[in-house]
Amino acid sequence: MAKCPKCGTDVAKPVKEWDIQPKQKKGPKVHISLYECPGCKTRFREAKRLA
Ligand SMILES: [Zn+2]
C-alpha cells in the first residue's frame, strides 16, 4: 500500500514490482514497487530495503 504524492489517494496494489541488486556485493537488496494512482494517473515508485 502506498500513497499518491499528488492527491493523497491510497493505492492498494503496485502495477509492477521488482528487486534491484546492489552493485557492491555488500549492499542491501532493494525492492521497488511501481504504483499508478487510480485517481490522477500519477505513477510513482516506492523503494524498500530488504534486510
Ligand atoms: Zn493521485
mmCIF file of N, CA, C and O and ligand atoms in Angstrom:
data_model
loop_
_atom_site.group_PDB
_atom_site.id
_atom_site.type_symbol
_atom_site.label_atom_id
_atom_site.label_comp_id
_atom_site.label_asym_id
_atom_site.label_seq_id
_atom_site.Cartn_x
_atom_site.Cartn_y
_atom_site.Cartn_z
ATOM 1 N N MET A 1 0.846 -1.203 0.000
ATOM 2 C CA MET A 1 0.000 0.000 0.000
ATOM 3 C C MET A 1 0.878 1.248 0.000
ATOM 4 O O MET A 1 1.834 1.359 0.747
ATOM 5 N N ALA A 2 0.515 2.201 -0.846
ATOM 6 C CA ALA A 2 1.283 3.436 -0.907
ATOM 7 C C ALA A 2 0.341 4.601 -1.136
ATOM 8 O O ALA A 2 -0.813 4.423 -1.519
ATOM 9 N N LYS A 3 0.835 5.782 -0.882
ATOM 10 C CA LYS A 3 0.017 6.965 -1.040
ATOM 11 C C LYS A 3 0.500 7.783 -2.225
ATOM 12 O O LYS A 3 1.694 8.028 -2.379
ATOM 13 N N CYS A 4 -0.436 8.221 -3.051
ATOM 14 C CA CYS A 4 -0.101 9.073 -4.185
ATOM 15 C C CYS A 4 0.474 10.397 -3.690
ATOM 16 O O CYS A 4 -0.129 11.055 -2.856
ATOM 17 N N PRO A 5 1.642 10.771 -4.204
ATOM 18 C CA PRO A 5 2.276 12.017 -3.753
ATOM 19 C C PRO A 5 1.527 13.256 -4.249
ATOM 20 O O PRO A 5 1.714 14.341 -3.722
ATOM 21 N N LYS A 6 0.696 13.089 -5.231
ATOM 22 C CA LYS A 6 -0.016 14.241 -5.802
ATOM 23 C C LYS A 6 -1.343 14.511 -5.113
ATOM 24 O O LYS A 6 -1.636 15.634 -4.728
ATOM 25 N N CYS A 7 -2.171 13.474 -4.991
ATOM 26 C CA CYS A 7 -3.520 13.716 -4.478
ATOM 27 C C CYS A 7 -3.801 12.977 -3.175
ATOM 28 O O CYS A 7 -4.860 13.139 -2.587
ATOM 29 N N GLY A 8 -2.863 12.154 -2.720
ATOM 30 C CA GLY A 8 -3.028 11.509 -1.425
ATOM 31 C C GLY A 8 -3.892 10.261 -1.423
ATOM 32 O O GLY A 8 -4.203 9.722 -0.373
ATOM 33 N N THR A 9 -4.305 9.809 -2.594
ATOM 34 C CA THR A 9 -5.103 8.597 -2.676
ATOM 35 C C THR A 9 -4.272 7.371 -2.291
ATOM 36 O O THR A 9 -3.114 7.273 -2.660
ATOM 37 N N ASP A 10 -4.882 6.472 -1.560
ATOM 38 C CA ASP A 10 -4.192 5.230 -1.235
ATOM 39 C C ASP A 10 -4.276 4.272 -2.412
ATOM 40 O O ASP A 10 -5.353 4.002 -2.932
ATOM 41 N N VAL A 11 -3.146 3.767 -2.814
ATOM 42 C CA VAL A 11 -3.107 2.795 -3.898
ATOM 43 C C VAL A 11 -2.755 1.447 -3.297
ATOM 44 O O VAL A 11 -1.693 1.283 -2.698
ATOM 45 N N ALA A 12 -3.670 0.499 -3.440
ATOM 46 C CA ALA A 12 -3.513 -0.770 -2.751
ATOM 47 C C ALA A 12 -2.461 -1.671 -3.388
ATOM 48 O O ALA A 12 -1.649 -2.275 -2.701
ATOM 49 N N LYS A 13 -2.486 -1.741 -4.705
ATOM 50 C CA LYS A 13 -1.600 -2.703 -5.365
ATOM 51 C C LYS A 13 -0.663 -2.034 -6.345
ATOM 52 O O LYS A 13 -1.086 -1.198 -7.140
ATOM 53 N N PRO A 14 0.587 -2.447 -6.319
ATOM 54 C CA PRO A 14 1.524 -1.923 -7.317
ATOM 55 C C PRO A 14 1.258 -2.513 -8.695
ATOM 56 O O PRO A 14 0.791 -3.645 -8.812
ATOM 57 N N VAL A 15 1.544 -1.734 -9.723
ATOM 58 C CA VAL A 15 1.409 -2.232 -11.090
ATOM 59 C C VAL A 15 2.528 -3.218 -11.387
ATOM 60 O O VAL A 15 2.369 -4.184 -12.114
ATOM 61 N N LYS A 16 3.680 -2.912 -10.806
ATOM 62 C CA LYS A 16 4.863 -3.711 -11.099
ATOM 63 C C LYS A 16 5.762 -3.720 -9.876
ATOM 64 O O LYS A 16 5.829 -2.734 -9.144
ATOM 65 N N GLU A 17 6.450 -4.824 -9.696
ATOM 66 C CA GLU A 17 7.380 -4.933 -8.572
ATOM 67 C C GLU A 17 8.637 -5.644 -9.025
ATOM 68 O O GLU A 17 8.562 -6.584 -9.817
ATOM 69 N N TRP A 18 9.753 -5.188 -8.548
ATOM 70 C CA TRP A 18 10.990 -5.899 -8.883
ATOM 71 C C TRP A 18 12.068 -5.615 -7.853
ATOM 72 O O TRP A 18 11.957 -4.672 -7.073
ATOM 73 N N ASP A 19 13.082 -6.445 -7.879
ATOM 74 C CA ASP A 19 14.200 -6.294 -6.944
ATOM 75 C C ASP A 19 15.421 -5.750 -7.669
ATOM 76 O O ASP A 19 15.656 -6.076 -8.826
ATOM 77 N N ILE A 20 16.164 -4.934 -6.986
ATOM 78 C CA ILE A 20 17.423 -4.431 -7.539
ATOM 79 C C ILE A 20 18.583 -4.950 -6.710
ATOM 80 O O ILE A 20 18.589 -4.838 -5.485
ATOM 81 N N GLN A 21 19.533 -5.535 -7.399
ATOM 82 C CA GLN A 21 20.736 -5.989 -6.729
ATOM 83 C C GLN A 21 21.731 -4.842 -6.653
ATOM 84 O O GLN A 21 21.908 -4.133 -7.633
ATOM 85 N N PRO A 22 22.330 -4.670 -5.505
ATOM 86 C CA PRO A 22 23.314 -3.591 -5.373
ATOM 87 C C PRO A 22 24.556 -3.888 -6.199
ATOM 88 O O PRO A 22 24.888 -5.042 -6.442
ATOM 89 N N LYS A 23 25.209 -2.819 -6.638
ATOM 90 C CA LYS A 23 26.419 -3.006 -7.435
ATOM 91 C C LYS A 23 27.568 -3.555 -6.599
ATOM 92 O O LYS A 23 28.308 -4.412 -7.018
ATOM 93 N N GLN A 24 27.678 -3.005 -5.391
ATOM 94 C CA GLN A 24 28.647 -3.581 -4.470
ATOM 95 C C GLN A 24 27.962 -4.771 -3.808
ATOM 96 O O GLN A 24 26.801 -4.693 -3.446
ATOM 97 N N LYS A 25 28.684 -5.840 -3.656
ATOM 98 C CA LYS A 25 28.041 -7.048 -3.140
ATOM 99 C C LYS A 25 27.596 -6.913 -1.692
ATOM 100 O O LYS A 25 26.773 -7.671 -1.207
ATOM 101 N N LYS A 26 28.134 -5.917 -1.022
ATOM 102 C CA LYS A 26 27.810 -5.772 0.392
ATOM 103 C C LYS A 26 26.455 -5.128 0.661
ATOM 104 O O LYS A 26 25.846 -5.344 1.680
ATOM 105 N N GLY A 27 26.021 -4.291 -0.249
ATOM 106 C CA GLY A 27 24.811 -3.502 -0.010
ATOM 107 C C GLY A 27 23.537 -4.338 0.079
ATOM 108 O O GLY A 27 23.511 -5.464 -0.391
ATOM 109 N N PRO A 28 22.510 -3.762 0.644
ATOM 110 C CA PRO A 28 21.243 -4.482 0.759
ATOM 111 C C PRO A 28 20.496 -4.484 -0.570
ATOM 112 O O PRO A 28 20.624 -3.563 -1.365
ATOM 113 N N LYS A 29 19.693 -5.505 -0.790
ATOM 114 C CA LYS A 29 18.821 -5.563 -1.943
ATOM 115 C C LYS A 29 17.717 -4.535 -1.773
ATOM 116 O O LYS A 29 17.268 -4.280 -0.665
ATOM 117 N N VAL A 30 17.287 -3.960 -2.866
ATOM 118 C CA VAL A 30 16.193 -3.002 -2.781
ATOM 119 C C VAL A 30 15.009 -3.519 -3.587
ATOM 120 O O VAL A 30 15.153 -3.979 -4.714
ATOM 121 N N HIS A 31 13.852 -3.465 -2.972
ATOM 122 C CA HIS A 31 12.632 -3.892 -3.640
ATOM 123 C C HIS A 31 11.878 -2.657 -4.126
ATOM 124 O O HIS A 31 11.530 -1.788 -3.338
ATOM 125 N N ILE A 32 11.655 -2.593 -5.421
ATOM 126 C CA ILE A 32 10.966 -1.436 -5.986
ATOM 127 C C ILE A 32 9.526 -1.804 -6.314
ATOM 128 O O ILE A 32 9.253 -2.846 -6.905
ATOM 129 N N SER A 33 8.612 -0.948 -5.918
ATOM 130 C CA SER A 33 7.219 -1.123 -6.294
ATOM 131 C C SER A 33 6.780 0.080 -7.105
ATOM 132 O O SER A 33 6.990 1.218 -6.702
ATOM 133 N N LEU A 34 6.180 -0.187 -8.258
ATOM 134 C CA LEU A 34 5.689 0.893 -9.096
ATOM 135 C C LEU A 34 4.167 0.963 -8.961
ATOM 136 O O LEU A 34 3.461 -0.013 -9.226
ATOM 137 N N TYR A 35 3.691 2.111 -8.547
ATOM 138 C CA TYR A 35 2.255 2.286 -8.352
ATOM 139 C C TYR A 35 1.690 3.246 -9.379
ATOM 140 O O TYR A 35 2.382 4.149 -9.848
ATOM 141 N N GLU A 36 0.417 3.043 -9.694
ATOM 142 C CA GLU A 36 -0.275 4.018 -10.517
ATOM 143 C C GLU A 36 -1.536 4.432 -9.797
ATOM 144 O O GLU A 36 -2.377 3.597 -9.446
ATOM 145 N N CYS A 37 -1.667 5.731 -9.563
ATOM 146 C CA CYS A 37 -2.820 6.249 -8.847
ATOM 147 C C CYS A 37 -4.077 6.142 -9.714
ATOM 148 O O CYS A 37 -4.084 6.593 -10.845
ATOM 149 N N PRO A 38 -5.136 5.537 -9.177
ATOM 150 C CA PRO A 38 -6.373 5.417 -9.954
ATOM 151 C C PRO A 38 -7.094 6.749 -10.093
ATOM 152 O O PRO A 38 -7.927 6.930 -10.975
ATOM 153 N N GLY A 39 -6.785 7.684 -9.222
ATOM 154 C CA GLY A 39 -7.444 8.985 -9.263
ATOM 155 C C GLY A 39 -6.858 9.917 -10.296
ATOM 156 O O GLY A 39 -7.551 10.411 -11.177
ATOM 157 N N CYS A 40 -5.526 10.151 -10.229
ATOM 158 C CA CYS A 40 -4.931 11.165 -11.098
ATOM 159 C C CYS A 40 -3.926 10.569 -12.069
ATOM 160 O O CYS A 40 -3.270 11.283 -12.800
ATOM 161 N N LYS A 41 -3.806 9.231 -12.082
ATOM 162 C CA LYS A 41 -2.936 8.529 -13.034
ATOM 163 C C LYS A 41 -1.454 8.823 -12.859
ATOM 164 O O LYS A 41 -0.653 8.547 -13.749
ATOM 165 N N THR A 42 -1.094 9.381 -11.735
ATOM 166 C CA THR A 42 0.316 9.602 -11.467
ATOM 167 C C THR A 42 0.998 8.274 -11.191
ATOM 168 O O THR A 42 0.451 7.422 -10.494
ATOM 169 N N ARG A 43 2.157 8.114 -11.758
ATOM 170 C CA ARG A 43 2.942 6.924 -11.465
ATOM 171 C C ARG A 43 4.059 7.288 -10.513
ATOM 172 O O ARG A 43 4.733 8.288 -10.717
ATOM 173 N N PHE A 44 4.223 6.486 -9.504
ATOM 174 C CA PHE A 44 5.300 6.766 -8.565
ATOM 175 C C PHE A 44 5.875 5.454 -8.056
ATOM 176 O O PHE A 44 5.225 4.411 -8.065
ATOM 177 N N ARG A 45 7.107 5.542 -7.611
ATOM 178 C CA ARG A 45 7.804 4.349 -7.141
ATOM 179 C C ARG A 45 8.028 4.416 -5.655
ATOM 180 O O ARG A 45 8.164 5.484 -5.074
ATOM 181 N N GLU A 46 8.112 3.241 -5.092
ATOM 182 C CA GLU A 46 8.462 3.172 -3.689
ATOM 183 C C GLU A 46 9.582 2.151 -3.550
ATOM 184 O O GLU A 46 9.484 1.048 -4.060
ATOM 185 N N ALA A 47 10.632 2.552 -2.888
ATOM 186 C CA ALA A 47 11.762 1.652 -2.708
ATOM 187 C C ALA A 47 11.801 1.155 -1.275
ATOM 188 O O ALA A 47 11.620 1.927 -0.336
ATOM 189 N N LYS A 48 11.991 -0.141 -1.142
ATOM 190 C CA LYS A 48 12.063 -0.706 0.192
ATOM 191 C C LYS A 48 13.333 -1.512 0.307
ATOM 192 O O LYS A 48 13.644 -2.322 -0.564
ATOM 193 N N ARG A 49 14.054 -1.294 1.377
ATOM 194 C CA ARG A 49 15.282 -2.052 1.590
ATOM 195 C C ARG A 49 14.956 -3.418 2.165
ATOM 196 O O ARG A 49 14.181 -3.528 3.099
ATOM 197 N N LEU A 50 15.564 -4.422 1.608
ATOM 198 C CA LEU A 50 15.404 -5.755 2.154
ATOM 199 C C LEU A 50 16.627 -6.040 3.021
ATOM 200 O O LEU A 50 17.740 -5.740 2.638
ATOM 201 N N ALA A 51 16.378 -6.625 4.143
ATOM 202 C CA ALA A 51 17.471 -6.863 5.106
ATOM 203 C C ALA A 51 18.532 -7.789 4.540
ATOM 204 O O ALA A 51 18.247 -8.675 3.772
HETATM 205 ZN ZN ZN B 1 -3.217 10.601 -7.321
#
